[in-house]
PDB file of C-alpha atoms in Angstrom:
ATOM      1  CA  UNK N   1     -20.298 -49.920  83.819  1.00  0.00           C
ATOM      2  CA  UNK N   2     -17.703 -50.514  81.129  1.00  0.00           C
ATOM      3  CA  UNK N   3     -19.264 -51.046  77.718  1.00  0.00           C
ATOM      4  CA  UNK N   4     -16.022 -51.980  75.950  1.00  0.00           C
ATOM      5  CA  UNK N   5     -13.605 -54.369  77.611  1.00  0.00           C
ATOM      6  CA  UNK N   6     -10.164 -55.620  76.754  1.00  0.00           C
ATOM      7  CA  UNK N   7      -9.591 -58.320  79.317  1.00  0.00           C
ATOM      8  CA  UNK N   8      -5.921 -58.942  78.579  1.00  0.00           C
ATOM      9  CA  UNK N   9      -3.771 -56.069  79.832  1.00  0.00           C
ATOM     10  CA  UNK N  10      -0.712 -57.489  78.086  1.00  0.00           C
ATOM     11  CA  UNK N  11       0.345 -59.944  75.394  1.00  0.00           C
ATOM     12  CA  UNK N  12       3.795 -61.206  74.427  1.00  0.00           C
ATOM     13  CA  UNK N  13       4.434 -62.726  71.001  1.00  0.00           C
ATOM     14  CA  UNK N  14       7.487 -63.915  69.091  1.00  0.00           C
ATOM     15  CA  UNK N  15       8.462 -62.010  65.957  1.00  0.00           C
ATOM     16  CA  UNK N  16       6.923 -63.567  62.838  1.00  0.00           C
ATOM     17  CA  UNK N  17       4.069 -65.211  64.731  1.00  0.00           C
ATOM     18  CA  UNK N  18       0.447 -64.100  64.889  1.00  0.00           C
ATOM     19  CA  UNK N  19      -0.749 -61.583  67.488  1.00  0.00           C
ATOM     20  CA  UNK N  20      -4.421 -61.772  68.436  1.00  0.00           C
ATOM     21  CA  UNK N  21      -5.907 -58.959  70.497  1.00  0.00           C
ATOM     22  CA  UNK N  22      -9.436 -59.321  71.796  1.00  0.00           C
ATOM     23  CA  UNK N  23     -12.221 -56.925  72.667  1.00  0.00           C
ATOM     24  CA  UNK N  24     -15.744 -57.463  74.019  1.00  0.00           C
ATOM     25  CA  UNK N  25     -18.631 -55.045  74.114  1.00  0.00           C
ATOM     26  CA  UNK N  26     -22.004 -55.014  75.799  1.00  0.00           C
ATOM     27  CA  UNK N  27     -24.039 -52.386  73.960  1.00  0.00           C
ATOM     28  CA  UNK N  28     -25.942 -53.920  71.025  1.00  0.00           C
ATOM     29  CA  UNK N  29     -26.388 -50.413  69.546  1.00  0.00           C
ATOM     30  CA  UNK N  30     -22.701 -50.237  68.661  1.00  0.00           C
ATOM     31  CA  UNK N  31     -22.302 -50.561  64.909  1.00  0.00           C
ATOM     32  CA  UNK N  32     -18.831 -49.245  64.159  1.00  0.00           C
ATOM     33  CA  UNK N  33     -15.594 -50.429  65.708  1.00  0.00           C
ATOM     34  CA  UNK N  34     -12.042 -49.128  65.541  1.00  0.00           C
ATOM     35  CA  UNK N  35      -8.576 -50.151  66.655  1.00  0.00           C
ATOM     36  CA  UNK N  36      -5.989 -47.595  67.666  1.00  0.00           C
ATOM     37  CA  UNK N  37      -2.305 -48.110  68.387  1.00  0.00           C
ATOM     38  CA  UNK N  38      -0.394 -46.018  70.914  1.00  0.00           C
ATOM     39  CA  UNK N  39       3.359 -45.733  71.359  1.00  0.00           C
ATOM     40  CA  UNK N  40       4.778 -44.195  74.560  1.00  0.00           C
ATOM     41  CA  UNK N  41       4.831 -40.383  74.492  1.00  0.00           C
ATOM     42  CA  UNK N  42       2.531 -40.314  71.447  1.00  0.00           C
ATOM     43  CA  UNK N  43      -1.216 -40.072  70.995  1.00  0.00           C
ATOM     44  CA  UNK N  44      -3.314 -43.005  69.746  1.00  0.00           C
ATOM     45  CA  UNK N  45      -3.169 -43.453  65.975  1.00  0.00           C
ATOM     46  CA  UNK N  46      -5.981 -44.984  63.951  1.00  0.00           C
ATOM     47  CA  UNK N  47      -5.191 -48.475  62.671  1.00  0.00           C
ATOM     48  CA  UNK N  48      -8.244 -50.166  61.179  1.00  0.00           C
ATOM     49  CA  UNK N  49     -12.018 -50.144  61.520  1.00  0.00           C
ATOM     50  CA  UNK N  50     -15.027 -52.309  60.741  1.00  0.00           C
ATOM     51  CA  UNK N  51     -18.709 -51.642  60.264  1.00  0.00           C
ATOM     52  CA  UNK N  52     -21.280 -54.002  61.726  1.00  0.00           C
ATOM     53  CA  UNK N  53     -22.464 -54.916  58.221  1.00  0.00           C
ATOM     54  CA  UNK N  54     -19.174 -56.787  57.753  1.00  0.00           C
ATOM     55  CA  UNK N  55     -17.531 -59.570  59.708  1.00  0.00           C
ATOM     56  CA  UNK N  56     -13.998 -59.039  58.463  1.00  0.00           C
ATOM     57  CA  UNK N  57     -11.826 -56.180  57.274  1.00  0.00           C
ATOM     58  CA  UNK N  58      -8.240 -56.563  56.144  1.00  0.00           C
ATOM     59  CA  UNK N  59      -5.470 -54.019  55.633  1.00  0.00           C
ATOM     60  CA  UNK N  60      -2.054 -55.463  54.959  1.00  0.00           C
ATOM     61  CA  UNK N  61      -0.837 -57.368  58.000  1.00  0.00           C
ATOM     62  CA  UNK N  62      -3.849 -56.274  60.053  1.00  0.00           C
ATOM     63  CA  UNK N  63      -7.247 -57.981  60.018  1.00  0.00           C
ATOM     64  CA  UNK N  64     -10.197 -57.205  62.254  1.00  0.00           C
ATOM     65  CA  UNK N  65     -12.897 -59.807  62.818  1.00  0.00           C
ATOM     66  CA  UNK N  66     -16.341 -59.005  64.198  1.00  0.00           C
ATOM     67  CA  UNK N  67     -18.680 -61.559  65.778  1.00  0.00           C
ATOM     68  CA  UNK N  68     -21.899 -59.663  66.421  1.00  0.00           C
ATOM     69  CA  UNK N  69     -23.729 -62.514  68.095  1.00  0.00           C
ATOM     70  CA  UNK N  70     -20.926 -62.854  70.637  1.00  0.00           C
ATOM     71  CA  UNK N  71     -20.365 -59.070  70.813  1.00  0.00           C
ATOM     72  CA  UNK N  72     -16.694 -59.729  70.251  1.00  0.00           C
ATOM     73  CA  UNK N  73     -14.042 -58.375  67.946  1.00  0.00           C
ATOM     74  CA  UNK N  74     -10.431 -59.271  67.476  1.00  0.00           C
ATOM     75  CA  UNK N  75      -7.390 -57.792  65.770  1.00  0.00           C
ATOM     76  CA  UNK N  76      -4.970 -60.173  64.081  1.00  0.00           C
ATOM     77  CA  UNK N  77      -1.467 -59.064  63.184  1.00  0.00           C
ATOM     78  CA  UNK N  78       0.408 -61.416  60.873  1.00  0.00           C
ATOM     79  CA  UNK N  79       3.361 -61.586  60.848  1.00  0.00           C
ATOM     80  CA  UNK N  80       4.109 -59.662  64.037  1.00  0.00           C
ATOM     81  CA  UNK N  81       7.103 -57.324  63.990  1.00  0.00           C
ATOM     82  CA  UNK N  82       9.028 -55.692  66.855  1.00  0.00           C
ATOM     83  CA  UNK N  83       7.740 -52.296  65.659  1.00  0.00           C
ATOM     84  CA  UNK N  84       4.220 -53.487  66.449  1.00  0.00           C
ATOM     85  CA  UNK N  85       5.052 -53.337  70.163  1.00  0.00           C
ATOM     86  CA  UNK N  86       2.594 -50.753  71.517  1.00  0.00           C
ATOM     87  CA  UNK N  87      -0.667 -50.420  73.434  1.00  0.00           C
ATOM     88  CA  UNK N  88      -3.714 -51.296  71.341  1.00  0.00           C
ATOM     89  CA  UNK N  89      -7.119 -49.807  72.110  1.00  0.00           C
ATOM     90  CA  UNK N  90     -10.407 -50.932  70.678  1.00  0.00           C
ATOM     91  CA  UNK N  91     -13.231 -48.431  70.461  1.00  0.00           C
ATOM     92  CA  UNK N  92     -16.895 -48.672  69.587  1.00  0.00           C
ATOM     93  CA  UNK N  93     -19.546 -46.224  68.527  1.00  0.00           C
ATOM     94  CA  UNK N  94     -23.126 -46.042  67.409  1.00  0.00           C
ATOM     95  CA  UNK N  95     -23.189 -44.221  64.113  1.00  0.00           C
ATOM     96  CA  UNK N  96     -26.909 -43.547  64.243  1.00  0.00           C
ATOM     97  CA  UNK N  97     -27.129 -42.028  67.681  1.00  0.00           C
ATOM     98  CA  UNK N  98     -24.849 -40.812  70.468  1.00  0.00           C
ATOM     99  CA  UNK N  99     -23.247 -38.422  68.012  1.00  0.00           C
ATOM    100  CA  UNK N 100     -20.680 -40.993  66.969  1.00  0.00           C
ATOM    101  CA  UNK N 101     -19.127 -40.887  70.436  1.00  0.00           C
ATOM    102  CA  UNK N 102     -16.245 -43.357  70.784  1.00  0.00           C
ATOM    103  CA  UNK N 103     -16.166 -45.642  73.820  1.00  0.00           C
ATOM    104  CA  UNK N 104     -12.700 -47.070  74.442  1.00  0.00           C
ATOM    105  CA  UNK N 105     -11.439 -50.222  76.107  1.00  0.00           C
ATOM    106  CA  UNK N 106      -8.606 -50.171  78.643  1.00  0.00           C
ATOM    107  CA  UNK N 107      -5.976 -51.222  76.138  1.00  0.00           C
ATOM    108  CA  UNK N 108      -3.718 -54.255  75.655  1.00  0.00           C
ATOM    109  CA  UNK N 109       0.029 -53.827  75.682  1.00  0.00           C
ATOM    110  CA  UNK N 110       1.593 -55.934  72.937  1.00  0.00           C
ATOM    111  CA  UNK N 111       5.239 -56.883  73.122  1.00  0.00           C
ATOM    112  CA  UNK N 112       6.792 -58.517  70.059  1.00  0.00           C
ATOM    113  CA  UNK N 113      10.102 -60.149  70.872  1.00  0.00           C
ATOM    114  CA  UNK N 114      12.821 -60.626  68.233  1.00  0.00           C
TER     115      UNK N 114
ATOM    116  CA  UNK E   1       2.799 -36.313  62.750  1.00  0.00           C
ATOM    117  CA  UNK E   2      -0.985 -36.683  63.030  1.00  0.00           C
ATOM    118  CA  UNK E   3      -1.937 -33.102  62.208  1.00  0.00           C
ATOM    119  CA  UNK E   4      -3.059 -32.463  65.788  1.00  0.00           C
ATOM    120  CA  UNK E   5      -0.590 -30.557  67.972  1.00  0.00           C
ATOM    121  CA  UNK E   6      -0.846 -30.207  71.738  1.00  0.00           C
ATOM    122  CA  UNK E   7       1.137 -27.891  73.976  1.00  0.00           C
ATOM    123  CA  UNK E   8       2.671 -28.119  76.449  1.00  0.00           C
ATOM    124  CA  UNK E   9       3.709 -31.779  76.394  1.00  0.00           C
ATOM    125  CA  UNK E  10       4.329 -31.791  80.140  1.00  0.00           C
ATOM    126  CA  UNK E  11       2.886 -29.601  82.877  1.00  0.00           C
ATOM    127  CA  UNK E  12       3.390 -29.550  86.624  1.00  0.00           C
ATOM    128  CA  UNK E  13       1.098 -27.300  88.601  1.00  0.00           C
ATOM    129  CA  UNK E  14       0.088 -26.652  92.165  1.00  0.00           C
ATOM    130  CA  UNK E  15      -3.500 -26.897  93.326  1.00  0.00           C
ATOM    131  CA  UNK E  16      -3.885 -23.105  93.417  1.00  0.00           C
ATOM    132  CA  UNK E  17      -2.442 -22.456  89.958  1.00  0.00           C
ATOM    133  CA  UNK E  18      -4.287 -21.577  86.773  1.00  0.00           C
ATOM    134  CA  UNK E  19      -2.963 -23.025  83.543  1.00  0.00           C
ATOM    135  CA  UNK E  20      -4.226 -23.777  80.040  1.00  0.00           C
ATOM    136  CA  UNK E  21      -3.708 -26.631  77.615  1.00  0.00           C
ATOM    137  CA  UNK E  22      -3.739 -25.866  73.909  1.00  0.00           C
ATOM    138  CA  UNK E  23      -4.685 -27.997  70.926  1.00  0.00           C
ATOM    139  CA  UNK E  24      -4.433 -27.096  67.246  1.00  0.00           C
ATOM    140  CA  UNK E  25      -5.470 -29.203  64.275  1.00  0.00           C
ATOM    141  CA  UNK E  26      -4.407 -28.772  60.650  1.00  0.00           C
ATOM    142  CA  UNK E  27      -6.738 -31.363  59.148  1.00  0.00           C
ATOM    143  CA  UNK E  28      -9.679 -29.175  58.192  1.00  0.00           C
ATOM    144  CA  UNK E  29     -11.913 -30.900  60.718  1.00  0.00           C
ATOM    145  CA  UNK E  30     -14.928 -29.341  62.380  1.00  0.00           C
ATOM    146  CA  UNK E  31     -15.186 -31.437  65.511  1.00  0.00           C
ATOM    147  CA  UNK E  32     -12.729 -31.400  68.419  1.00  0.00           C
ATOM    148  CA  UNK E  33     -12.563 -33.414  71.617  1.00  0.00           C
ATOM    149  CA  UNK E  34     -10.860 -33.501  75.000  1.00  0.00           C
ATOM    150  CA  UNK E  35     -10.129 -36.866  76.607  1.00  0.00           C
ATOM    151  CA  UNK E  36      -8.555 -37.812  79.924  1.00  0.00           C
ATOM    152  CA  UNK E  37      -6.465 -40.944  80.314  1.00  0.00           C
ATOM    153  CA  UNK E  38      -5.619 -42.029  83.838  1.00  0.00           C
ATOM    154  CA  UNK E  39      -3.255 -44.912  84.510  1.00  0.00           C
ATOM    155  CA  UNK E  40      -4.686 -48.324  83.542  1.00  0.00           C
ATOM    156  CA  UNK E  41      -8.066 -46.800  82.643  1.00  0.00           C
ATOM    157  CA  UNK E  42      -9.841 -46.334  79.316  1.00  0.00           C
ATOM    158  CA  UNK E  43      -9.792 -42.970  77.605  1.00  0.00           C
ATOM    159  CA  UNK E  44     -12.595 -40.895  79.099  1.00  0.00           C
ATOM    160  CA  UNK E  45     -14.356 -38.387  76.885  1.00  0.00           C
ATOM    161  CA  UNK E  46     -14.595 -34.973  78.577  1.00  0.00           C
ATOM    162  CA  UNK E  47     -15.906 -32.477  76.021  1.00  0.00           C
ATOM    163  CA  UNK E  48     -17.016 -32.390  72.385  1.00  0.00           C
ATOM    164  CA  UNK E  49     -17.187 -29.343  70.133  1.00  0.00           C
ATOM    165  CA  UNK E  50     -18.870 -29.317  66.732  1.00  0.00           C
ATOM    166  CA  UNK E  51     -18.427 -26.171  64.624  1.00  0.00           C
ATOM    167  CA  UNK E  52     -17.136 -24.337  67.731  1.00  0.00           C
ATOM    168  CA  UNK E  53     -20.234 -25.196  69.740  1.00  0.00           C
ATOM    169  CA  UNK E  54     -19.990 -27.452  72.785  1.00  0.00           C
ATOM    170  CA  UNK E  55     -22.219 -30.459  72.183  1.00  0.00           C
ATOM    171  CA  UNK E  56     -21.104 -32.689  75.022  1.00  0.00           C
ATOM    172  CA  UNK E  57     -19.944 -32.209  78.594  1.00  0.00           C
ATOM    173  CA  UNK E  58     -19.430 -35.620  80.138  1.00  0.00           C
ATOM    174  CA  UNK E  59     -20.147 -34.518  83.730  1.00  0.00           C
ATOM    175  CA  UNK E  60     -16.751 -32.859  84.003  1.00  0.00           C
ATOM    176  CA  UNK E  61     -16.059 -30.787  87.167  1.00  0.00           C
ATOM    177  CA  UNK E  62     -16.143 -27.030  86.655  1.00  0.00           C
ATOM    178  CA  UNK E  63     -12.450 -26.721  87.508  1.00  0.00           C
ATOM    179  CA  UNK E  64     -11.964 -27.817  83.873  1.00  0.00           C
ATOM    180  CA  UNK E  65     -13.173 -25.125  81.473  1.00  0.00           C
ATOM    181  CA  UNK E  66     -12.956 -25.689  77.703  1.00  0.00           C
ATOM    182  CA  UNK E  67     -12.825 -22.999  75.052  1.00  0.00           C
ATOM    183  CA  UNK E  68     -13.091 -23.376  71.287  1.00  0.00           C
ATOM    184  CA  UNK E  69     -12.535 -20.029  69.541  1.00  0.00           C
ATOM    185  CA  UNK E  70     -12.581 -21.583  66.062  1.00  0.00           C
ATOM    186  CA  UNK E  71     -12.687 -25.019  64.442  1.00  0.00           C
ATOM    187  CA  UNK E  72      -8.879 -25.339  64.484  1.00  0.00           C
ATOM    188  CA  UNK E  73      -8.156 -24.465  68.102  1.00  0.00           C
ATOM    189  CA  UNK E  74      -9.255 -25.921  71.400  1.00  0.00           C
ATOM    190  CA  UNK E  75      -8.188 -24.961  74.909  1.00  0.00           C
ATOM    191  CA  UNK E  76      -8.665 -26.527  78.304  1.00  0.00           C
ATOM    192  CA  UNK E  77      -8.384 -24.017  81.134  1.00  0.00           C
ATOM    193  CA  UNK E  78      -7.427 -25.505  84.486  1.00  0.00           C
ATOM    194  CA  UNK E  79      -7.879 -23.981  87.934  1.00  0.00           C
ATOM    195  CA  UNK E  80      -7.800 -25.281  91.499  1.00  0.00           C
ATOM    196  CA  UNK E  81      -7.115 -28.820  90.362  1.00  0.00           C
ATOM    197  CA  UNK E  82      -6.737 -31.796  92.676  1.00  0.00           C
ATOM    198  CA  UNK E  83      -3.914 -34.360  92.728  1.00  0.00           C
ATOM    199  CA  UNK E  84      -6.334 -36.974  91.328  1.00  0.00           C
ATOM    200  CA  UNK E  85      -6.608 -34.834  88.183  1.00  0.00           C
ATOM    201  CA  UNK E  86      -3.061 -35.856  87.304  1.00  0.00           C
ATOM    202  CA  UNK E  87      -3.356 -37.724  84.002  1.00  0.00           C
ATOM    203  CA  UNK E  88      -2.629 -37.612  80.276  1.00  0.00           C
ATOM    204  CA  UNK E  89      -4.975 -35.160  78.540  1.00  0.00           C
ATOM    205  CA  UNK E  90      -5.539 -35.911  74.880  1.00  0.00           C
ATOM    206  CA  UNK E  91      -7.069 -33.736  72.203  1.00  0.00           C
ATOM    207  CA  UNK E  92      -8.622 -35.217  69.070  1.00  0.00           C
ATOM    208  CA  UNK E  93     -10.341 -33.946  65.956  1.00  0.00           C
ATOM    209  CA  UNK E  94     -12.578 -35.427  63.267  1.00  0.00           C
ATOM    210  CA  UNK E  95     -15.021 -34.510  60.576  1.00  0.00           C
ATOM    211  CA  UNK E  96     -18.243 -33.477  62.219  1.00  0.00           C
ATOM    212  CA  UNK E  97     -20.373 -36.507  62.920  1.00  0.00           C
ATOM    213  CA  UNK E  98     -23.122 -37.382  60.458  1.00  0.00           C
ATOM    214  CA  UNK E  99     -25.349 -40.461  60.803  1.00  0.00           C
ATOM    215  CA  UNK E 100     -23.923 -43.454  59.009  1.00  0.00           C
ATOM    216  CA  UNK E 101     -20.532 -41.879  58.338  1.00  0.00           C
ATOM    217  CA  UNK E 102     -17.302 -43.230  59.723  1.00  0.00           C
ATOM    218  CA  UNK E 103     -16.145 -41.227  62.712  1.00  0.00           C
ATOM    219  CA  UNK E 104     -12.369 -41.568  62.788  1.00  0.00           C
ATOM    220  CA  UNK E 105     -10.763 -39.334  65.370  1.00  0.00           C
ATOM    221  CA  UNK E 106      -7.171 -38.175  65.078  1.00  0.00           C
ATOM    222  CA  UNK E 107      -5.283 -37.592  68.303  1.00  0.00           C
ATOM    223  CA  UNK E 108      -2.524 -35.311  69.456  1.00  0.00           C
ATOM    224  CA  UNK E 109       0.370 -36.572  71.544  1.00  0.00           C
ATOM    225  CA  UNK E 110      -1.201 -35.357  74.765  1.00  0.00           C
ATOM    226  CA  UNK E 111      -0.203 -33.236  77.742  1.00  0.00           C
ATOM    227  CA  UNK E 112       1.089 -35.141  80.754  1.00  0.00           C
ATOM    228  CA  UNK E 113      -0.288 -33.194  83.747  1.00  0.00           C
ATOM    229  CA  UNK E 114       0.938 -33.550  87.306  1.00  0.00           C
ATOM    230  CA  UNK E 115      -0.918 -31.729  90.084  1.00  0.00           C
ATOM    231  CA  UNK E 116       1.067 -31.344  93.283  1.00  0.00           C
TER     232      UNK E 116
END
């Protein structure tokens, strides 16, 4: 039973346009969410996070939106650049139990074309 | 460079071999993790160590044996593996979890394991 799902295995976007990556979760106990980016032959690197007390967090070109009622979060990248081409993983945790264990989605491969 | 180093980067082993994966972190963290990533699947947590003590074993077969001699080093000892154990094995570290704190994990580049 997968608690965190990224239903789009891949996404292709033109350079300069917006990339929107989506993530759904089922466990209402999750209260902290993260996005990681992974290039081939490298480990995942932390990108941005959001606590459930917020509905938006912004860091430069990256913005994460959280819709708790829909159990949905999304990562917006504006403007998209070719260097953003990577696999993006969302992860969720419950910061008040489960020892902060991260549950990951399957990943979405983003391709930004020049 | 994430501050988490894994060696070797690639490993090919037979089902009767014994090998070890090594992870070292230079971030001053007190929690370390092993994950497995199989093709097209989410990262699966295998083991968690907090202050050198194992706090989680996610129903991992005994042919995988972790060791954490100190807060900076983590090993995964492998023996009599199966071909289906072929995967990318990732190590991560973080500050030890405390309720309400952000738990950001920092990953190494992984060891790509092939079991023949």
